[in-house]
mmCIF file of C-alpha atoms in Angstrom:
data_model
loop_
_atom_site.group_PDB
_atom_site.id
_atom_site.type_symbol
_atom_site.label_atom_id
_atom_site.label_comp_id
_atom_site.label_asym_id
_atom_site.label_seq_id
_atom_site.Cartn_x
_atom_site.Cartn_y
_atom_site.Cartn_z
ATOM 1 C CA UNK A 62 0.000 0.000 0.000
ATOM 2 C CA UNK A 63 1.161 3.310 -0.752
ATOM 3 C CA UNK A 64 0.063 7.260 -1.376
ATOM 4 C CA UNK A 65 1.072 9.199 -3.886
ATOM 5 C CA UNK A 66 2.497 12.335 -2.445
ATOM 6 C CA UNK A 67 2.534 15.942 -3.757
ATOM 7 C CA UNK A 68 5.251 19.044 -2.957
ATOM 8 C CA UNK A 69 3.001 21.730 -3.294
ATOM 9 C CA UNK A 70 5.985 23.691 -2.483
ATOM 10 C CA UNK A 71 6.346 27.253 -0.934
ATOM 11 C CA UNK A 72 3.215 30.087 -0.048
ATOM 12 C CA UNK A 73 2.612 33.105 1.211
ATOM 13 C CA UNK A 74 -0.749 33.502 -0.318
ATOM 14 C CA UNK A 75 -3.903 31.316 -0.620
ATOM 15 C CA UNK A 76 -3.445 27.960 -1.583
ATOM 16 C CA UNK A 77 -5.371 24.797 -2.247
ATOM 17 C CA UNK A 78 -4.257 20.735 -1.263
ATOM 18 C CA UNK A 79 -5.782 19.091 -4.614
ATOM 19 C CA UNK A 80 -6.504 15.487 -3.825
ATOM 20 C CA UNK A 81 -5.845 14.984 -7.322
ATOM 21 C CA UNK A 82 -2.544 15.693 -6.589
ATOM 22 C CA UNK A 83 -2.357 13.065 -3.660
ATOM 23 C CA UNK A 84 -3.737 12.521 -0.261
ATOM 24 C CA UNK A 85 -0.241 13.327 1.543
ATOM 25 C CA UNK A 86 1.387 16.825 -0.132
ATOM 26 C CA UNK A 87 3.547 18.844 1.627
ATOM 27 C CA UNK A 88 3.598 22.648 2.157
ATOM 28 C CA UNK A 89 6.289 25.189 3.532
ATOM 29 C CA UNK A 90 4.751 28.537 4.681
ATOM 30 C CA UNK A 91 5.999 31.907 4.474
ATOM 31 C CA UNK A 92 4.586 34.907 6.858
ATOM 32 C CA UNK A 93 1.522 36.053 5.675
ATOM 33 C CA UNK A 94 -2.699 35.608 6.352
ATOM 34 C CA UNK A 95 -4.467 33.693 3.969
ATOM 35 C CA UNK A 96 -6.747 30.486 2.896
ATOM 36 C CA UNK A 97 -5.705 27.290 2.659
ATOM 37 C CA UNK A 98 -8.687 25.114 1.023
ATOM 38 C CA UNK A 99 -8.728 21.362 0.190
ATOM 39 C CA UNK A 100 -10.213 20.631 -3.236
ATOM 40 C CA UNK A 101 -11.633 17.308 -4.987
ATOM 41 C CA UNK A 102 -12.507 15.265 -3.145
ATOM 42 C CA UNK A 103 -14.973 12.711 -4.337
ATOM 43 C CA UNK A 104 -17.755 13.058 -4.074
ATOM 44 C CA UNK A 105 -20.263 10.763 -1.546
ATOM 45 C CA UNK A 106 -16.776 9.017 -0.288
ATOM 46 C CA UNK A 107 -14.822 9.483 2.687
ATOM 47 C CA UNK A 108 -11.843 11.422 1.569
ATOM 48 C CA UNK A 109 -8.327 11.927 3.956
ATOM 49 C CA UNK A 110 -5.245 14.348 3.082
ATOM 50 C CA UNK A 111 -2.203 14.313 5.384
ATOM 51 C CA UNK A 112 -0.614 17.328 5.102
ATOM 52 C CA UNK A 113 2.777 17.701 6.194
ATOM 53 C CA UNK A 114 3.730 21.700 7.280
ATOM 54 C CA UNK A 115 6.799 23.394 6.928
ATOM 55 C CA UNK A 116 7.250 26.837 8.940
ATOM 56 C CA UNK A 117 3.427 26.530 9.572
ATOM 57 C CA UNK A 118 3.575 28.900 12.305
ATOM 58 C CA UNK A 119 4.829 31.842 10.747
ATOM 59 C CA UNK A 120 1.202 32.067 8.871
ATOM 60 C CA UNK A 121 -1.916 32.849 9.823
ATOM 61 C CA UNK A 122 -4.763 30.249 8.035
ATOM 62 C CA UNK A 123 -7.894 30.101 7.855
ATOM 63 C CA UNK A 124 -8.120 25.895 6.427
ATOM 64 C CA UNK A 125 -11.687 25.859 4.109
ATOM 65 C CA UNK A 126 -13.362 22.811 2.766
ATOM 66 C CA UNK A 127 -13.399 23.594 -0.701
ATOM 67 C CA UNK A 128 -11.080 26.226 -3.100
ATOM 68 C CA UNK A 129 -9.294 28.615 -0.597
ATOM 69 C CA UNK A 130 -11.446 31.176 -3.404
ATOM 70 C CA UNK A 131 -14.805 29.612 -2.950
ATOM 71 C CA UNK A 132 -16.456 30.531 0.693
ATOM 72 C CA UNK A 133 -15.968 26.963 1.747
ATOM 73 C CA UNK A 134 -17.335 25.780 5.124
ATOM 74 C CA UNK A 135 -14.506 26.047 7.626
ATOM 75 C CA UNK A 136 -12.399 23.168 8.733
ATOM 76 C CA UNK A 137 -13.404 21.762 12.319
ATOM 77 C CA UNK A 138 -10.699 21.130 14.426
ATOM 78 C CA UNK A 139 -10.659 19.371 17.597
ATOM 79 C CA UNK A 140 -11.497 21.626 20.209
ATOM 80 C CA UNK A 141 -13.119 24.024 18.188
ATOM 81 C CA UNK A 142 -9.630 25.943 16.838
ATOM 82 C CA UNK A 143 -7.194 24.966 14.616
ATOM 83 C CA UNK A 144 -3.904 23.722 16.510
ATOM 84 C CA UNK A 145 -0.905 26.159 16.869
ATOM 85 C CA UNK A 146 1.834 25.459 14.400
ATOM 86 C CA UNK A 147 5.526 25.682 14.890
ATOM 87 C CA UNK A 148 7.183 28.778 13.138
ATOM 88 C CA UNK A 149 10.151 26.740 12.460
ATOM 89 C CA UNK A 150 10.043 23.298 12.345
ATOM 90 C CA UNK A 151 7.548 20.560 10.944
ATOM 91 C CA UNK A 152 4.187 19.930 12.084
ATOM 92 C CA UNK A 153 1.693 16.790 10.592
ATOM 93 C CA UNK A 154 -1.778 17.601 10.040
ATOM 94 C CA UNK A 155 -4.657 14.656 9.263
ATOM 95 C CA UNK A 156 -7.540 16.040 7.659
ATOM 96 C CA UNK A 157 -10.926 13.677 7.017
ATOM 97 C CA UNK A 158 -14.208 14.071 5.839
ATOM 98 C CA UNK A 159 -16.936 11.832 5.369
ATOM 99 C CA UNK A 160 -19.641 13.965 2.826
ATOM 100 C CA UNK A 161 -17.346 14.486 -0.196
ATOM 101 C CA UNK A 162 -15.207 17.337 1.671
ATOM 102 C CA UNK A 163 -18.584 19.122 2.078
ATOM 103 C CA UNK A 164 -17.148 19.485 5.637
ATOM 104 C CA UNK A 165 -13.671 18.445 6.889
ATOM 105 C CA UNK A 166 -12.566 17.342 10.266
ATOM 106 C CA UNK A 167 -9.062 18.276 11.256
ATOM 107 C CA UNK A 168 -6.892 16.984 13.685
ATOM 108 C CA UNK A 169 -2.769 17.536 14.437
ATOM 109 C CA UNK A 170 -1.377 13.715 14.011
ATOM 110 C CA UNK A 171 2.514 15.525 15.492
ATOM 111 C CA UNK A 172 3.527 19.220 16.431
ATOM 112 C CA UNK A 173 7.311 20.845 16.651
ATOM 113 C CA UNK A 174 8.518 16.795 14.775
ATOM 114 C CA UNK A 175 12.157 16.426 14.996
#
């Protein structure tokens, strides 16, 4: 079993994770405040994207279900708030939904990794 897995690269501005792309993709954020949405998921089907954060804590996001463009529903985190990142290091983050990423649960699998 594997997972095809996608370097979405470097941001500072909104962004989407496109399942199309793979359901693990990593990120590396740059200082800045903007939308992070997660795109195409199929539809009726539970869906998962692990998303592994670079630097995540020098951002501020606002995670939509849905095009980071397109008023998505926010993501619900654990809690009720999404989890603190680390401004330099590597955080995971697990994100599931169970509608067709109508709405998305998300959950920090490991903070601050070394």
């Amino acid at each position: 079993y594997s997972e095809t897995v996608n370097a979405i690269g470097s941001i500072s501005a909104a962004a989407n994770a496109d399942l199309e792309d793979g359901n693990v993709q990593s990120v590396t954020m740059t200082a800045n405040t903007f939308n992070f949405g997660i795109t195409n998921a199929l539809a009726s089907q539970s869906n998962s994207l692990t998303l592994i954060v670079t630097n995540g804590g020098l951002a501020t996001v606002t995670w939509l279900s849905g095009a980071h463009d397109g008023g998505g529903n926010a993501v619900d985190w654990a809690g009720g708030s999404a989890p603190t990142l680390t401004s330099s290091g590597i955080d995971a983050l697990v994100f599931t939904t169970i509608n067709g990423g109508t709405q998305w649960y998300g959950f920090a699998a490991g903070l601050d990794l070394k």
